[in-house]
Amino acid sequence: MVNKFFILLSLLCICTFMIGCSVLFSVQEWSDNYSLLDGTKSTSMEAIDGDMETIGHAQARRGTKGVGRSAPEVTITLPEKKVIRKIIIHSDNIKKFNLYVDKGGSALSDTDWQLIKEVQSVKKGIAVVPVFHLLPTDKVKLVVIGTTDDAVLARKQGANRLTNVTRSL
Protein backbone atom coordinates (compact mmCIF):
# COMPACT_ATOMS: atom_id res chain seq x y z
CA MET A 1 0.00 0.00 0.00
CA VAL A 2 2.78 2.42 0.93
CA ASN A 3 4.68 1.44 -2.24
CA LYS A 4 1.68 2.37 -4.43
CA PHE A 5 1.37 5.71 -2.65
CA PHE A 6 5.04 6.57 -3.26
CA ILE A 7 4.80 5.49 -6.90
CA LEU A 8 1.74 7.72 -7.45
CA LEU A 9 3.42 10.59 -5.62
CA SER A 10 6.58 10.14 -7.73
CA LEU A 11 4.55 10.12 -10.97
CA LEU A 12 2.72 13.27 -9.88
CA CYS A 13 6.03 15.02 -9.09
CA ILE A 14 7.54 14.00 -12.45
CA CYS A 15 4.47 15.27 -14.35
CA THR A 16 4.51 18.57 -12.46
CA PHE A 17 8.24 18.96 -13.13
CA MET A 18 7.83 18.28 -16.86
CA ILE A 19 4.89 20.70 -17.22
CA GLY A 20 6.82 23.38 -15.34
CA CYS A 21 9.90 22.95 -17.56
CA SER A 22 7.82 23.08 -20.74
CA VAL A 23 6.33 26.42 -19.62
CA LEU A 24 9.79 27.82 -18.88
CA PHE A 25 11.21 26.84 -22.27
CA SER A 26 8.23 27.88 -24.40
CA VAL A 27 8.49 31.06 -26.48
CA GLN A 28 6.91 34.07 -24.83
CA GLU A 29 4.03 35.53 -26.78
CA TRP A 30 3.36 39.26 -26.74
CA SER A 31 -0.01 40.81 -27.26
CA ASP A 32 -0.98 42.75 -30.34
CA ASN A 33 0.35 46.24 -30.98
CA TYR A 34 -2.04 48.37 -28.92
CA SER A 35 -1.37 51.43 -31.07
CA LEU A 36 -3.09 49.66 -34.00
CA LEU A 37 -6.37 49.06 -32.11
CA ASP A 38 -9.50 50.64 -33.58
CA GLY A 39 -10.21 53.90 -31.79
CA THR A 40 -6.58 54.67 -30.91
CA LYS A 41 -5.76 58.37 -31.29
CA SER A 42 -2.48 60.25 -31.38
CA THR A 43 -1.23 63.80 -31.72
CA SER A 44 0.77 62.42 -34.66
CA MET A 45 -1.23 59.77 -36.52
CA GLU A 46 1.85 58.82 -38.57
CA ALA A 47 3.47 57.59 -35.36
CA ILE A 48 0.85 54.86 -34.90
CA ASP A 49 0.00 53.81 -38.47
CA GLY A 50 2.11 50.62 -38.26
CA ASP A 51 4.19 51.52 -41.32
CA MET A 52 7.90 51.80 -40.49
CA GLU A 53 8.49 54.02 -43.56
CA THR A 54 6.29 56.92 -42.42
CA ILE A 55 7.67 59.57 -40.11
CA GLY A 56 5.70 60.88 -37.15
CA HIS A 57 6.20 64.47 -36.07
CA ALA A 58 6.33 65.47 -32.42
CA GLN A 59 4.83 68.87 -31.65
CA ALA A 60 6.05 71.21 -28.91
CA ARG A 61 3.30 71.63 -26.31
CA ARG A 62 2.88 74.08 -23.50
CA GLY A 63 3.83 72.74 -20.10
CA THR A 64 6.57 70.35 -21.16
CA LYS A 65 10.14 71.48 -20.84
CA GLY A 66 13.18 69.99 -22.45
CA VAL A 67 16.64 71.40 -22.05
CA GLY A 68 15.89 75.16 -22.04
CA ARG A 69 13.00 74.94 -24.51
CA SER A 70 9.56 73.42 -24.98
CA ALA A 71 10.06 69.74 -25.68
CA PRO A 72 8.27 68.10 -28.61
CA GLU A 73 5.92 65.32 -27.58
CA VAL A 74 3.56 62.69 -28.94
CA THR A 75 0.57 61.53 -26.91
CA ILE A 76 -1.17 58.25 -27.74
CA THR A 77 -4.67 57.60 -26.40
CA LEU A 78 -5.93 54.01 -26.40
CA PRO A 79 -9.65 53.19 -26.64
CA GLU A 80 -9.56 51.43 -23.26
CA LYS A 81 -7.17 51.00 -20.33
CA LYS A 82 -4.47 48.39 -20.83
CA VAL A 83 -1.53 47.16 -18.78
CA ILE A 84 1.52 48.00 -20.90
CA ARG A 85 4.63 45.88 -20.35
CA LYS A 86 6.84 47.00 -23.23
CA ILE A 87 7.05 50.00 -25.55
CA ILE A 88 8.99 49.82 -28.81
CA ILE A 89 9.96 53.03 -30.60
CA HIS A 90 11.30 52.88 -34.16
CA SER A 91 13.24 56.06 -34.97
CA ASP A 92 16.62 56.88 -36.44
CA ASN A 93 16.38 60.44 -35.16
CA ILE A 94 15.37 60.21 -31.47
CA LYS A 95 18.35 59.85 -29.13
CA LYS A 96 17.00 60.97 -25.72
CA PHE A 97 13.41 60.81 -24.52
CA ASN A 98 11.13 60.43 -21.52
CA LEU A 99 8.10 58.14 -21.39
CA TYR A 100 5.05 58.94 -19.28
CA VAL A 101 1.79 57.10 -18.57
CA ASP A 102 -1.42 58.62 -17.30
CA LYS A 103 -2.33 57.32 -13.85
CA GLY A 104 -5.97 58.30 -14.36
CA GLY A 105 -6.23 61.93 -13.41
CA SER A 106 -7.20 63.71 -10.24
CA ALA A 107 -9.85 66.11 -9.02
CA LEU A 108 -7.95 69.05 -10.57
CA SER A 109 -7.00 67.55 -13.94
CA ASP A 110 -8.07 64.73 -16.28
CA THR A 111 -4.48 63.53 -16.56
CA ASP A 112 -1.89 62.63 -13.96
CA TRP A 113 1.33 61.87 -15.83
CA GLN A 114 3.87 59.55 -14.19
CA LEU A 115 7.41 59.29 -15.56
CA ILE A 116 8.14 55.62 -16.20
CA LYS A 117 11.42 55.78 -18.08
CA GLU A 118 14.18 58.25 -18.97
CA VAL A 119 16.22 57.04 -21.93
CA GLN A 120 19.50 58.94 -22.28
CA SER A 121 21.02 57.17 -25.26
CA VAL A 122 19.38 55.25 -28.09
CA LYS A 123 22.16 53.36 -29.84
CA LYS A 124 20.19 51.86 -32.75
CA GLY A 125 17.07 52.89 -34.62
CA ILE A 126 14.89 50.81 -32.30
CA ALA A 127 14.38 51.60 -28.61
CA VAL A 128 12.84 48.76 -26.60
CA VAL A 129 11.62 50.04 -23.25
CA PRO A 130 10.41 47.50 -20.69
CA VAL A 131 7.72 48.94 -18.43
CA PHE A 132 7.87 47.74 -14.84
CA HIS A 133 4.94 49.82 -13.55
CA LEU A 134 1.94 47.55 -13.92
CA LEU A 135 -0.76 50.16 -13.76
CA PRO A 136 -3.51 50.16 -16.38
CA THR A 137 -3.53 53.24 -18.55
CA ASP A 138 -5.11 54.55 -21.71
CA LYS A 139 -2.60 57.34 -22.41
CA VAL A 140 1.13 57.24 -23.13
CA LYS A 141 3.27 60.30 -23.75
CA LEU A 142 6.69 60.38 -25.43
CA VAL A 143 8.63 63.60 -24.75
CA VAL A 144 11.61 64.00 -27.06
CA ILE A 145 14.62 65.52 -25.27
CA GLY A 146 17.35 65.05 -27.90
CA THR A 147 17.63 64.08 -31.55
CA THR A 148 20.40 63.56 -34.06
CA ASP A 149 19.13 66.70 -35.82
CA ASP A 150 19.86 68.71 -32.64
CA ALA A 151 23.57 67.88 -32.96
CA VAL A 152 23.59 68.90 -36.64
CA LEU A 153 21.83 72.19 -35.82
CA ALA A 154 24.22 72.89 -32.95
CA ARG A 155 27.22 72.34 -35.24
CA LYS A 156 25.73 74.65 -37.89
CA GLN A 157 24.96 77.34 -35.30
CA GLY A 158 28.48 76.99 -33.86
CA ALA A 159 29.96 77.34 -37.35
CA ASN A 160 27.78 80.41 -38.01
CA ARG A 161 28.86 82.02 -34.74
CA LEU A 162 32.52 81.31 -35.57
CA THR A 163 32.06 82.85 -39.04
CA ASN A 164 30.39 85.92 -37.55
CA VAL A 165 33.19 86.34 -35.00
CA THR A 166 35.93 86.07 -37.64
CA ARG A 167 34.11 88.57 -39.88
CA SER A 168 33.86 91.09 -37.08
CA LEU A 169 37.58 90.82 -36.32
PDB file of N, CA and C in Angstrom, residues 7-25:
ATOM      1  N   ILE A   7       4.734   5.513  -5.442  1.00  0.00           N
ATOM      2  CA  ILE A   7       4.799   5.485  -6.902  1.00  0.00           C
ATOM      3  C   ILE A   7       3.891   6.573  -7.483  1.00  0.00           C
ATOM      4  N   LEU A   8       2.662   6.686  -6.981  1.00  0.00           N
ATOM      5  CA  LEU A   8       1.740   7.721  -7.453  1.00  0.00           C
ATOM      6  C   LEU A   8       2.284   9.127  -7.165  1.00  0.00           C
ATOM      7  N   LEU A   9       2.842   9.295  -5.989  1.00  0.00           N
ATOM      8  CA  LEU A   9       3.416  10.588  -5.625  1.00  0.00           C
ATOM      9  C   LEU A   9       4.601  10.918  -6.518  1.00  0.00           C
ATOM     10  N   SER A  10       5.436   9.934  -6.832  1.00  0.00           N
ATOM     11  CA  SER A  10       6.576  10.142  -7.726  1.00  0.00           C
ATOM     12  C   SER A  10       6.111  10.513  -9.131  1.00  0.00           C
ATOM     13  N   LEU A  11       5.093   9.807  -9.644  1.00  0.00           N
ATOM     14  CA  LEU A  11       4.553  10.122 -10.969  1.00  0.00           C
ATOM     15  C   LEU A  11       3.973  11.538 -11.000  1.00  0.00           C
ATOM     16  N   LEU A  12       3.282  11.926  -9.965  1.00  0.00           N
ATOM     17  CA  LEU A  12       2.723  13.274  -9.879  1.00  0.00           C
ATOM     18  C   LEU A  12       3.830  14.322  -9.871  1.00  0.00           C
ATOM     19  N   CYS A  13       4.887  14.087  -9.135  1.00  0.00           N
ATOM     20  CA  CYS A  13       6.026  15.022  -9.090  1.00  0.00           C
ATOM     21  C   CYS A  13       6.708  15.127 -10.450  1.00  0.00           C
ATOM     22  N   ILE A  14       6.896  14.004 -11.132  1.00  0.00           N
ATOM     23  CA  ILE A  14       7.540  14.004 -12.449  1.00  0.00           C
ATOM     24  C   ILE A  14       6.684  14.774 -13.451  1.00  0.00           C
ATOM     25  N   CYS A  15       5.371  14.549 -13.432  1.00  0.00           N
ATOM     26  CA  CYS A  15       4.470  15.266 -14.350  1.00  0.00           C
ATOM     27  C   CYS A  15       4.498  16.767 -14.072  1.00  0.00           C
ATOM     28  N   THR A  16       4.460  17.149 -12.823  1.00  0.00           N
ATOM     29  CA  THR A  16       4.509  18.570 -12.458  1.00  0.00           C
ATOM     30  C   THR A  16       5.823  19.186 -12.899  1.00  0.00           C
ATOM     31  N   PHE A  17       6.916  18.473 -12.710  1.00  0.00           N
ATOM     32  CA  PHE A  17       8.235  18.961 -13.131  1.00  0.00           C
ATOM     33  C   PHE A  17       8.294  19.156 -14.641  1.00  0.00           C
ATOM     34  N   MET A  18       7.786  18.199 -15.404  1.00  0.00           N
ATOM     35  CA  MET A  18       7.830  18.284 -16.862  1.00  0.00           C
ATOM     36  C   MET A  18       6.942  19.421 -17.371  1.00  0.00           C
ATOM     37  N   ILE A  19       5.783  19.601 -16.805  1.00  0.00           N
ATOM     38  CA  ILE A  19       4.895  20.699 -17.217  1.00  0.00           C
ATOM     39  C   ILE A  19       5.542  22.038 -16.890  1.00  0.00           C
ATOM     40  N   GLY A  20       6.146  22.146 -15.724  1.00  0.00           N
ATOM     41  CA  GLY A  20       6.822  23.384 -15.338  1.00  0.00           C
ATOM     42  C   GLY A  20       7.977  23.719 -16.262  1.00  0.00           C
ATOM     43  N   CYS A  21       8.768  22.724 -16.637  1.00  0.00           N
ATOM     44  CA  CYS A  21       9.896  22.953 -17.555  1.00  0.00           C
ATOM     45  C   CYS A  21       9.403  23.344 -18.937  1.00  0.00           C
ATOM     46  N   SER A  22       8.330  22.738 -19.409  1.00  0.00           N
ATOM     47  CA  SER A  22       7.821  23.085 -20.744  1.00  0.00           C
ATOM     48  C   SER A  22       7.332  24.533 -20.775  1.00  0.00           C
ATOM     49  N   VAL A  23       6.768  25.024 -19.689  1.00  0.00           N
ATOM     50  CA  VAL A  23       6.332  26.423 -19.625  1.00  0.00           C
ATOM     51  C   VAL A  23       7.541  27.353 -19.632  1.00  0.00           C
ATOM     52  N   LEU A  24       8.593  26.977 -18.935  1.00  0.00           N
ATOM     53  CA  LEU A  24       9.791  27.817 -18.881  1.00  0.00           C
ATOM     54  C   LEU A  24      10.486  27.922 -20.232  1.00  0.00           C
ATOM     55  N   PHE A  25      10.489  26.858 -21.005  1.00  0.00           N
ATOM     56  CA  PHE A  25      11.213  26.843 -22.267  1.00  0.00           C
ATOM     57  C   PHE A  25      10.360  27.218 -23.471  1.00  0.00           C
TER      58      PHE A  25
END
